[in-house]
Coordinates of C-alpha atoms and ligand atoms in Angstrom, one line a residue:
M1433 CA 129.1 92.0 130.8
G1434 CA 130.9 94.4 128.6
N1435 CA 134.5 94.9 127.5
G1436 CA 135.9 91.4 127.4
P1437 CA 139.6 90.9 126.7
A1438 CA 140.7 89.9 123.3
S1439 CA 141.3 86.3 124.4
A1440 CA 137.6 85.9 125.1
V1441 CA 137.0 85.9 121.3
T1442 CA 137.2 82.3 120.2
R1443 CA 136.7 80.8 116.9
P1444 CA 134.5 79.0 116.0
A1445 CA 131.7 80.5 118.1
P1446 CA 130.6 78.3 120.9
V1447 CA 127.5 76.2 120.2
A1448 CA 125.1 75.2 123.0
P1449 CA 123.2 71.9 122.8
A1450 CA 119.9 72.1 120.9
R1451 CA 117.1 73.2 123.2
N1452 CA 114.4 71.9 121.0
P1453 CA 113.9 68.2 121.7
G1454 CA 111.6 67.9 118.6
A1455 CA 114.4 69.0 116.2
P1456 CA 115.5 66.4 113.7
A1457 CA 118.5 64.4 114.8
N1458 CA 121.7 65.6 113.2
P1459 CA 124.6 63.4 114.2
G1460 CA 127.8 65.2 115.0
V1461 CA 126.4 68.7 115.2
S1462 CA 123.5 70.0 117.1
I1463 CA 122.0 73.1 115.5
P1464 CA 120.3 75.4 118.0
L1465 CA 117.0 76.8 116.7
K1466 CA 117.6 79.9 118.9
A1467 CA 120.8 81.7 119.7
P1468 CA 122.6 79.9 122.5
Y1469 CA 122.9 83.1 124.6
P1470 CA 120.4 85.2 126.4
L1471 CA 118.6 87.4 123.9
R1472 CA 119.0 90.8 125.4
P1473 CA 120.9 93.8 124.4
V1474 CA 124.4 94.3 125.7
G1475 CA 124.9 97.3 127.9
V1476 CA 121.2 98.0 128.0
L1477 CA 120.6 101.7 127.6
P1478 CA 118.0 102.6 126.4
P1479 CA 115.7 99.7 125.6
P1480 CA 114.4 99.2 122.1
L1481 CA 111.6 101.5 121.1
S1482 CA 108.2 100.1 121.2
E1483 CA 105.6 101.0 118.5
G1484 CA 104.7 104.6 118.4
E1485 CA 107.2 105.6 121.1
R1486 CA 109.2 108.8 120.5
R1487 CA 112.4 110.1 121.9
P1488 CA 113.5 113.7 122.2
A1489 CA 116.0 115.0 119.7
L1490 CA 119.7 114.5 120.3
A1491 CA 121.3 116.7 122.9
P1492 CA 122.8 119.6 120.9
K1493 CA 126.3 119.0 119.7
K1494 CA 127.3 116.7 122.5
R1495 CA 129.6 115.1 120.1
D1496 CA 130.0 115.8 116.5
I1497 CA 128.2 113.2 114.3
C1498 CA 127.8 112.6 110.6
A1499 CA 126.2 109.9 108.5
L1500 CA 127.8 107.8 105.9
V1501 CA 125.3 106.1 103.5
L1502 CA 126.6 103.2 101.4
A1503 CA 125.0 103.4 98.0
A1504 CA 127.6 102.2 95.5
G1505 CA 126.4 98.6 95.0
L1506 CA 124.3 97.6 92.0
G1507 CA 122.1 95.1 93.9
K1508 CA 122.4 92.0 91.7
R1509 CA 119.5 90.2 93.4
M1510 CA 117.1 92.8 91.9
H1511 CA 117.9 91.7 88.3
S1512 CA 117.5 95.2 87.2
K1513 CA 119.1 97.6 84.8
T1514 CA 119.0 100.4 87.3
S1515 CA 120.7 100.5 90.7
K1516 CA 118.7 98.9 93.5
L1517 CA 118.9 102.2 95.4
V1518 CA 116.9 104.2 92.9
H1519 CA 114.0 101.8 92.9
R1520 CA 111.0 103.6 94.4
V1521 CA 109.5 102.6 97.7
A1522 CA 106.3 104.5 98.6
G1523 CA 107.2 107.0 95.9
R1524 CA 110.7 107.8 96.9
P1525 CA 114.0 106.3 95.6
M1526 CA 115.1 103.8 98.3
V1527 CA 118.3 105.7 99.1
R1528 CA 116.4 108.9 99.6
H1529 CA 114.5 107.4 102.5
V1530 CA 117.8 106.6 104.2
V1531 CA 119.2 110.1 103.6
E1532 CA 116.0 111.7 104.9
A1533 CA 116.0 109.5 108.0
A1534 CA 119.6 110.5 108.7
K1535 CA 118.7 114.2 108.2
A1536 CA 115.6 113.9 110.4
A1537 CA 117.7 112.2 113.1
G1538 CA 119.8 115.3 113.3
M1539 CA 122.8 114.6 111.2
A1540 CA 124.4 117.8 110.2
R1541 CA 126.2 116.2 107.3
T1542 CA 125.6 113.1 105.3
I1543 CA 128.1 111.5 102.9
V1544 CA 126.7 109.2 100.3
V1545 CA 129.1 106.7 98.7
I1546 CA 128.1 106.2 95.0
G1547 CA 129.7 104.0 92.4
S1548 CA 127.4 101.7 90.3
Q1549 CA 125.1 104.0 88.2
A1550 CA 126.6 106.9 90.1
D1551 CA 124.7 109.6 88.2
E1552 CA 121.4 108.1 88.7
V1553 CA 121.9 107.5 92.4
R1554 CA 123.3 111.0 92.8
S1555 CA 120.2 112.6 91.3
A1556 CA 117.9 110.2 93.2
V1557 CA 119.5 111.6 96.4
G1558 CA 119.3 115.1 95.0
D1559 CA 122.4 117.3 95.0
G1560 CA 121.0 120.6 95.8
D1561 CA 121.5 120.2 99.6
K1562 CA 124.7 121.6 101.1
R1563 CA 124.5 119.1 104.0
I1564 CA 125.0 116.2 101.5
A1565 CA 128.3 115.3 100.0
F1566 CA 129.2 112.4 97.7
A1567 CA 132.2 110.0 97.7
Y1568 CA 133.0 107.8 94.8
Q1569 CA 133.8 104.1 95.0
K1570 CA 135.6 103.0 91.9
D1571 CA 135.1 99.3 92.0
Q1572 CA 132.5 97.6 94.1
L1573 CA 134.8 95.6 96.3
G1574 CA 132.5 95.4 99.2
T1575 CA 131.0 97.4 102.0
G1576 CA 134.4 97.8 103.8
D1577 CA 135.9 99.2 100.6
A1578 CA 132.9 101.5 100.2
V1579 CA 133.6 103.0 103.7
L1580 CA 137.3 103.5 102.8
S1581 CA 136.3 105.3 99.6
A1582 CA 135.0 108.1 101.8
E1583 CA 138.1 108.4 103.8
R1584 CA 139.0 111.8 102.3
Q1585 CA 135.5 113.2 103.0
L1586 CA 135.7 111.8 106.6
A1587 CA 139.2 113.2 107.2
G1588 CA 139.1 115.7 110.0
H1589 CA 135.8 114.5 111.4
Q1590 CA 136.4 114.0 115.2
G1591 CA 133.2 112.5 116.6
D1592 CA 131.0 109.5 115.6
I1593 CA 130.0 108.3 112.2
L1594 CA 126.6 106.7 111.7
I1595 CA 127.1 104.2 108.9
L1596 CA 124.0 103.1 107.1
N1597 CA 123.4 100.7 104.2
G1598 CA 121.5 102.4 101.5
D1599 CA 118.9 99.7 101.2
L1600 CA 116.9 100.4 104.4
P1601 CA 113.9 102.4 103.1
A1602 CA 111.8 101.7 106.2
L1603 CA 114.3 103.1 108.7
R1604 CA 112.8 105.7 111.1
P1605 CA 114.7 108.7 112.5
E1606 CA 113.5 107.9 116.0
T1607 CA 115.3 104.6 115.8
L1608 CA 118.5 106.2 114.6
R1609 CA 118.3 108.7 117.5
A1610 CA 117.8 106.0 120.1
F1611 CA 120.7 104.0 118.6
V1612 CA 123.0 107.0 118.7
E1613 CA 122.1 107.6 122.3
F1614 CA 122.7 104.0 123.1
H1615 CA 126.1 104.1 121.4
R1616 CA 127.1 107.2 123.4
A1617 CA 126.0 105.6 126.6
S1618 CA 127.8 102.4 125.8
G1619 CA 131.3 103.9 125.7
A1620 CA 132.2 101.4 122.9
P1621 CA 134.1 102.6 119.9
L1622 CA 131.6 100.7 117.7
S1623 CA 128.0 99.8 118.1
L1624 CA 125.8 97.9 115.7
L1625 CA 122.1 97.5 115.4
T1626 CA 120.7 94.0 115.3
T1627 CA 117.4 92.3 115.2
V1628 CA 116.0 88.8 115.6
V1629 CA 114.1 87.2 112.7
S1630 CA 112.6 83.8 112.2
D1631 CA 114.2 83.5 108.7
P1632 CA 117.7 85.0 108.8
R1633 CA 118.5 83.9 105.2
G1634 CA 120.7 86.3 103.3
Y1635 CA 121.8 88.4 106.2
G1636 CA 125.0 88.5 108.2
R1637 CA 124.6 86.6 111.5
V1638 CA 125.7 88.1 114.8
I1639 CA 127.9 85.8 116.7
R1640 CA 128.2 86.3 120.4
N1641 CA 130.3 84.6 123.0
Y1642 CA 128.9 82.9 126.1
S1643 CA 128.8 86.1 128.1
G1644 CA 126.6 87.6 125.4
D1645 CA 129.1 90.0 123.9
V1646 CA 129.3 90.2 120.1
S1647 CA 132.5 88.7 118.9
R1648 CA 132.0 89.0 115.1
I1649 CA 129.6 89.0 112.2
V1650 CA 129.6 86.2 109.7
E1651 CA 128.2 86.6 106.3
E1652 CA 125.8 83.8 105.1
A1653 CA 128.2 82.7 102.4
D1654 CA 131.0 82.2 105.0
A1655 CA 128.9 80.7 107.8
T1656 CA 128.9 77.2 109.1
P1657 CA 125.6 75.5 109.5
E1658 CA 125.7 76.2 113.2
E1659 CA 126.3 79.9 112.6
R1660 CA 123.5 80.0 110.0
A1661 CA 121.1 78.8 112.6
T1662 CA 121.6 82.1 114.5
Q1663 CA 118.5 84.2 114.2
E1664 CA 120.1 87.5 115.3
I1665 CA 121.2 89.4 112.2
N1666 CA 123.3 92.4 111.4
C1667 CA 121.1 95.2 109.9
G1668 CA 123.9 97.3 108.3
I1669 CA 123.5 100.2 110.8
Y1670 CA 126.6 101.1 112.8
C1671 CA 127.9 103.9 114.9
V1672 CA 131.6 104.2 115.0
D1673 CA 134.1 106.5 116.6
A1674 CA 135.9 108.2 113.7
Q1675 CA 139.3 107.1 115.2
S1676 CA 138.3 103.5 115.1
L1677 CA 137.1 103.3 111.6
C1678 CA 139.5 103.6 108.6
R1679 CA 142.8 102.6 110.2
P1680 CA 141.6 99.3 111.7
L1681 CA 139.3 98.6 108.7
K1682 CA 142.4 98.6 106.4
R1683 CA 143.4 95.4 108.1
A1684 CA 140.4 93.6 106.6
T1685 CA 141.2 91.2 103.8
R1686 CA 139.3 89.8 100.8
D1687 CA 139.9 86.3 102.1
N1688 CA 136.2 85.3 102.1
A1689 CA 133.6 83.5 100.0
Q1690 CA 132.7 86.7 98.1
G1691 CA 136.3 88.0 97.7
E1692 CA 135.1 91.3 99.1
I1693 CA 136.3 93.7 101.8
Y1694 CA 133.6 93.4 104.4
L1695 CA 132.8 96.3 106.7
T1696 CA 131.5 93.6 109.1
D1697 CA 135.1 92.4 109.6
L1698 CA 135.7 95.6 111.6
I1699 CA 133.9 94.1 114.5
E1700 CA 136.2 91.2 114.9
I1701 CA 139.3 93.4 114.3
L1702 CA 138.3 95.7 117.1
R1703 CA 137.4 92.8 119.4
R1704 CA 140.8 91.2 118.8
D1705 CA 142.3 94.5 119.7
G1706 CA 140.5 94.1 123.0
R1707 CA 138.0 96.9 122.2
K1708 CA 134.4 96.8 123.1
V1709 CA 131.6 96.3 120.6
A1710 CA 128.0 97.2 121.7
A1711 CA 124.9 95.8 120.1
Y1712 CA 121.5 97.4 120.1
R1713 CA 118.8 94.9 119.4
H1714 CA 115.8 96.5 117.7
S1715 CA 112.4 95.0 118.3
D1716 CA 110.8 95.7 114.9
P1717 CA 112.5 93.8 112.1
T1718 CA 110.3 95.2 109.4
E1719 CA 111.9 98.6 109.9
V1720 CA 115.6 97.5 109.7
L1721 CA 115.6 94.7 107.1
G1722 CA 117.7 95.5 104.0
V1723 CA 115.9 95.2 100.7
N1724 CA 117.8 92.9 98.3
D1725 CA 115.2 91.5 95.9
R1726 CA 111.8 92.4 94.6
R1727 CA 110.0 90.5 97.2
E1728 CA 111.7 92.5 99.9
L1729 CA 111.0 95.7 97.9
A1730 CA 107.3 94.9 98.0
A1731 CA 107.4 94.1 101.7
A1732 CA 109.1 97.4 102.4
G1733 CA 106.5 99.3 100.3
R1734 CA 103.7 97.6 102.3
A1735 CA 105.4 98.6 105.6
L1736 CA 105.7 102.2 104.5
Y1737 CA 102.1 102.4 103.2
R1738 CA 100.9 100.9 106.5
R1739 CA 103.0 103.5 108.5
K1740 CA 101.7 106.4 106.4
A1741 CA 98.1 105.2 106.9
D1742 CA 98.7 105.1 110.6
E1743 CA 100.2 108.6 110.6
L1744 CA 97.2 110.0 108.7
M1745 CA 94.6 108.4 110.9
T1746 CA 96.4 109.7 113.9
S1747 CA 96.3 113.2 112.4
G1748 CA 92.5 113.1 111.7
V1749 CA 92.1 111.5 108.3
T1750 CA 89.5 108.7 107.8
L1751 CA 90.7 105.7 105.8
L1752 CA 87.9 103.3 105.3
D1753 CA 90.4 100.5 104.6
P1754 CA 94.0 101.2 105.3
E1755 CA 95.0 97.8 104.0
T1756 CA 94.1 98.7 100.4
T1757 CA 95.1 102.3 100.5
Y1758 CA 98.5 103.4 99.0
I1759 CA 99.7 106.8 100.0
D1760 CA 103.2 107.8 99.2
A1761 CA 105.6 109.1 101.8
D1762 CA 105.5 112.7 100.5
V1763 CA 101.8 113.0 100.2
T1764 CA 99.8 115.3 102.6
V1765 CA 96.1 115.0 103.5
G1766 CA 94.1 117.4 105.6
R1767 CA 91.9 116.8 108.5
D1768 CA 88.4 115.2 108.2
T1769 CA 89.1 114.0 104.7
V1770 CA 87.7 110.6 103.9
I1771 CA 89.6 108.1 101.8
E1772 CA 87.7 105.2 100.4
P1773 CA 89.2 101.7 99.7
G1774 CA 91.6 101.1 96.8
V1775 CA 92.8 104.7 96.5
M1776 CA 96.4 105.5 95.4
L1777 CA 97.7 109.0 96.3
L1778 CA 101.1 109.2 94.7
G1779 CA 104.2 111.5 94.4
R1780 CA 103.7 115.0 95.8
T1781 CA 100.0 115.0 95.9
E1782 CA 98.3 117.3 98.4
I1783 CA 94.8 116.8 99.5
G1784 CA 93.0 119.5 101.6
E1785 CA 90.6 119.2 104.5
E1786 CA 87.1 117.7 104.4
A1787 CA 87.6 116.3 101.0
R1788 CA 86.5 112.9 99.9
I1789 CA 88.5 110.6 97.6
G1790 CA 86.3 107.8 96.1
A1791 CA 87.1 104.2 95.7
G1792 CA 89.7 103.2 93.2
C1793 CA 91.0 106.7 92.4
R1794 CA 94.6 107.2 91.4
I1795 CA 96.0 110.7 91.9
V1796 CA 99.6 111.6 91.1
D1797 CA 101.4 114.9 91.8
S1798 CA 98.2 116.9 92.1
K1799 CA 96.5 119.3 94.4
V1800 CA 92.9 118.8 95.6
A1801 CA 91.6 121.7 97.7
D1802 CA 89.3 121.6 100.8
G1803 CA 85.8 120.3 100.5
T1804 CA 86.2 118.7 97.1
S1805 CA 84.8 115.3 96.2
I1806 CA 86.6 113.0 93.8
L1807 CA 84.0 110.3 93.1
P1808 CA 85.1 106.7 92.4
Y1809 CA 87.5 105.6 89.7
C1810 CA 89.1 108.8 88.6
V1811 CA 92.6 109.0 87.2
I1812 CA 94.3 112.4 87.9
A1813 CA 97.8 113.5 87.1
S1814 CA 99.7 116.8 87.6
S1815 CA 96.5 118.8 88.0
Q1816 CA 95.1 121.5 90.4
I1817 CA 91.6 121.1 91.7
G1818 CA 90.1 124.0 93.6
R1819 CA 87.7 124.1 96.6
S1820 CA 84.3 122.4 96.6
C1821 CA 84.7 120.9 93.2
R1822 CA 83.1 117.6 92.2
V1823 CA 84.9 115.2 89.8
G1824 CA 83.9 111.9 88.4
P1825 CA 83.1 109.1 88.7
F1826 CA 85.3 107.8 85.9
A1827 CA 86.9 111.1 85.0
H1828 CA 90.4 111.4 83.5
L1829 CA 92.2 114.6 84.3
R1830 CA 95.5 114.7 82.5
P1831 CA 98.5 117.0 83.2
E1832 CA 97.9 120.7 83.5
T1833 CA 94.3 120.6 84.2
T1834 CA 93.0 123.3 86.5
L1835 CA 89.6 123.3 88.0
E1836 CA 88.7 126.5 89.8
E1837 CA 86.4 126.3 92.8
E1838 CA 83.0 124.7 92.5
A1839 CA 83.7 123.4 89.0
R1840 CA 82.3 120.0 88.0
V1841 CA 83.6 117.4 85.8
G1842 CA 81.5 114.3 85.4
N1843 CA 81.8 110.8 84.1
F1844 CA 83.8 109.9 81.0
V1845 CA 85.3 113.4 80.7
E1846 CA 88.9 113.7 79.7
T1847 CA 90.8 116.9 80.2
K1848 CA 94.4 118.0 79.3
K1849 CA 96.0 121.4 79.5
A1850 CA 92.5 122.7 80.3
R1851 CA 91.2 125.3 82.7
L1852 CA 87.6 125.3 83.9
G1853 CA 86.6 128.5 85.6
R1854 CA 84.7 128.8 88.8
G1855 CA 81.3 127.0 88.8
S1856 CA 81.7 125.7 85.2
K1857 CA 80.4 122.2 84.4
A1858 CA 81.4 119.5 82.0
N1859 CA 79.3 116.6 83.3
H1860 CA 79.2 113.9 80.6
L1861 CA 81.3 112.3 77.9
T1862 CA 83.5 115.2 76.9
Y1863 CA 87.1 115.9 75.7
L1864 CA 88.6 119.3 76.7
G1865 CA 92.2 119.7 75.5
D1866 CA 94.2 122.9 75.2
A1867 CA 91.1 124.7 76.4
D1868 CA 90.6 127.8 78.4
I1869 CA 87.1 127.9 79.8
G1870 CA 85.8 130.8 81.9
K1871 CA 83.4 130.8 84.8
D1872 CA 79.8 129.5 84.9
V1873 CA 80.1 127.8 81.5
N1874 CA 77.9 124.8 80.7
I1875 CA 79.6 122.2 78.5
G1876 CA 77.0 119.8 77.1
A1877 CA 77.4 116.0 76.9
G1878 CA 79.6 114.8 74.1
T1879 CA 81.5 118.1 73.5
I1880 CA 84.9 117.8 71.9
T1881 CA 87.6 120.4 71.5
C1882 CA 89.3 119.4 68.2
N1883 CA 92.7 120.7 69.2
F1884 CA 95.0 118.8 66.8
D1885 CA 95.1 119.4 63.1
G1886 CA 97.5 116.6 62.4
T1887 CA 100.6 118.6 63.0
T1888 CA 100.0 121.3 65.6
K1889 CA 97.9 121.7 68.8
H1890 CA 95.6 124.7 68.9
R1891 CA 93.7 126.4 71.7
T1892 CA 90.0 126.7 72.3
V1893 CA 88.8 129.7 74.3
I1894 CA 85.4 129.7 75.9
E1895 CA 84.6 132.9 77.8
D1896 CA 82.4 133.3 80.9
E1897 CA 78.7 132.2 80.9
V1898 CA 78.8 130.4 77.6
F1899 CA 76.4 127.6 76.9
I1900 CA 77.7 124.8 74.7
G1901 CA 74.9 122.4 73.5
S1902 CA 75.4 118.7 73.5
D1903 CA 77.5 117.0 70.8
T1904 CA 79.4 120.1 69.8
Q1905 CA 82.8 120.1 68.1
L1906 CA 84.9 123.1 68.6
V1907 CA 87.5 123.2 65.8
A1908 CA 90.5 125.0 67.3
P1909 CA 91.8 127.7 67.1
V1910 CA 88.4 129.1 68.0
R1911 CA 87.0 131.5 70.5
V1912 CA 83.4 131.6 71.9
R1913 CA 82.8 134.9 73.5
K1914 CA 81.0 135.8 76.7
G1915 CA 77.4 134.7 77.1
A1916 CA 77.2 133.0 73.7
F1917 CA 75.0 129.9 72.9
I1918 CA 76.0 127.0 70.7
G1919 CA 73.1 124.8 69.4
A1920 CA 73.4 121.1 70.0
G1921 CA 75.2 119.1 67.3
S1922 CA 77.2 122.0 66.0
T1923 CA 80.6 121.9 64.4
I1924 CA 82.0 125.3 65.3
T1925 CA 84.9 126.5 63.1
K1926 CA 84.6 130.3 63.4
D1927 CA 84.7 132.6 66.4
V1928 CA 81.3 133.2 68.0
P1929 CA 80.5 136.8 69.1
S1930 CA 79.2 137.7 72.6
H1931 CA 75.7 136.7 73.4
A1932 CA 75.2 135.3 69.9
L1933 CA 73.6 131.9 69.0
A1934 CA 75.6 129.7 66.7
I1935 CA 74.1 126.6 65.1
A1936 CA 76.1 124.6 62.6
R1937 CA 74.4 121.4 61.7
G1938 CA 72.3 119.8 58.9
K1939 CA 68.7 121.1 58.7
Q1940 CA 66.0 118.6 59.8
V1941 CA 63.8 117.2 57.0
I1942 CA 60.4 115.7 57.7
K1943 CA 58.6 113.2 55.3
E1944 CA 55.1 112.6 56.6
N1945 CA 53.9 109.0 56.8
W1946 CA 57.1 107.8 55.2
A1947 CA 57.7 104.9 57.6
K1948 CA 54.2 103.4 57.0
R1949 CA 55.4 101.9 53.8
F1950 CA 57.1 99.2 55.8
G1951 CA 53.9 98.1 57.6
P1952 CA 53.6 97.5 61.3
A1953 CA 56.9 96.9 63.0
A1954 CA 55.9 93.3 64.0
Q1955 CA 55.5 92.3 60.3
R1956 CA 58.8 93.6 59.0
P1957 CA 61.2 90.9 57.9
K1958 CA 63.6 89.9 60.7
G1959 CA 67.4 89.8 60.2
G1960 CA 68.8 93.2 60.8
S1961 CA 68.4 96.8 60.2
G1962 CA 69.9 96.8 56.8
S1963 CA 66.9 95.5 54.8
K1964 CA 65.4 98.2 52.6
K1965 CA 62.6 98.3 50.1
Ligands
LIG2567 C1 125.3 93.6 104.3 C2 126.1 93.1 105.5 C3 125.3 92.0 106.2 C4 124.0 92.5 106.7 C5 123.2 93.1 105.6 C6 122.0 93.9 106.1 C7 128.4 93.2 104.8 C8 129.6 92.5 104.3 N1 127.3 92.5 105.0 O1 125.1 92.5 103.5 O2 126.1 91.6 107.4 O3 123.3 91.5 107.3 O4 124.0 94.1 104.8 O5 121.2 94.2 105.1 O6 128.5 94.4 105.0 N2 127.7 98.7 98.8 C9 128.6 99.6 98.3 N3 129.7 99.1 97.8 C10 130.0 97.8 97.6 C11 129.1 96.9 98.1 C12 127.9 97.3 98.7 O7 128.4 100.8 98.4 O8 131.1 97.5 97.1 C13 126.4 99.2 99.4 C14 125.2 98.7 98.7 O9 124.8 99.6 97.7 C15 124.2 98.6 99.8 C16 125.0 98.3 101.1 O10 126.3 98.7 100.8 O11 123.4 99.8 100.0 C17 125.0 96.9 101.5 O12 125.4 96.1 100.4 P1 124.7 94.7 100.1 O13 125.3 94.1 99.0 O14 123.2 94.9 100.1 O15 125.1 93.9 101.4 P2 124.4 92.5 102.0 O16 125.0 91.4 101.2 O17 123.0 92.7 102.1
LIG2568 CA1 121.6 94.4 101.6

């Protein structure tokens, strides 16, 4: 098997008789349910990775290699205003997953082709990294044209180019490394990565000749019914020798159903020139299926959440139910932390060791230190929670909340731009906004910092060891100094000195026997509390 002569490429692709005797009769053509050639990689070296298997990093600088990520298309099938490539999967824009995988696979340089919504895609990739360059595709004339738009950036590059569609969020660096190794061992100027799926709809089909060599790729729109029945698909992952890319690709025409310049035509062009094309068949389709619509977006998200859950469990985190746990790609969780069902840990959240995250919590861009318990159903955003704190159930920590160690925030407490010092407690039904609270402070149930006067926000400062009685309103700006006491039910509008008691509420009045006028409760007229005599 291997480098067949150009004459071996015949059109149309040979079709073997149907092997499935139960298949519906179709006079004239017989559509094979499986590809009519043996399903094994060409030039086997190395075999596809099995689950969890790892390969060593690429041999240092054996041959120069860079990555080219195609990210200029809009992605019509998403029916979205924004580029498909900035849609988030497990918390990261789709295209960033691809760029990160390329980087982690050892690419010294990555060129990203942008075009549709270029600014948005560029900032989703992030342009602070010197190893990333951008090329601009003016009109979206197809994947082949996208590659050619990067010709200037690729000029002078001698080695291989790893070309990746930008819509492959589940791609793993290990797979890219194995593919590049395979390509180098194959000696072919071009290798492509394929996979076999039961439903190949929407993807380019890999057409092989009888000896099993790839002869071309046919897009769904251009395929005959026989070709469509092929279940081996092109994944949009190629490794090409720089010398065999732009020049031959310029011979591709727009003479196809979509009127585009297809990168995939390069395979047939090289084959017709008598060159070899190697194919690496990957065993896990979920990793290499391009995302084209929202259903595939959800499937990719699920695959990444599942993978993250596996990684965390491997590293010593307990997930009570990985199937209902959503942990974004960039989140970190320390050892011996327990995560209950229905939890979402999003963005750049960091959870320490021996913490516990209760059922139904949603935590975004926040830090939770070691040994802290977040009880069920808390919503936490952009906040910092220290060691050994206890939060919830049903607490809402809004941005810029800081809880220092051993602080406690209980049920139905809302905080925003608030600091609670070490060991301070706000256990019930409270709003703390624009508040700076010292250590060992006790905030009684129903306390409200009245921080907004209709135009401006003002701060409340509560110093160490203060006791705030239940149902207190603190009308900001106001300061309660160290060790002071506030009587329950007070509306505090003026600063309270250290160690003082402040009470600001209506005096209690007692009228002896007053209620007897109404007689025993059982004889009072029914029909509501409003009746008075
Ligand atoms: C492409 C392949 C198909 C393969 C599939 C795998 C071609 C012609 N077809 O089809 O064989 O099975 O990927 O998922 O290559 N892009 C540009 N500029 C353009 C057009 C596309 O940069 O003018 C980018 C897109 O942003 C995307 C990638 O190229 O990231 C692939 O484009 P897409 O339209 O998704 O190609 P498919 O039709 O899925
Ligand atoms: Ca695609």
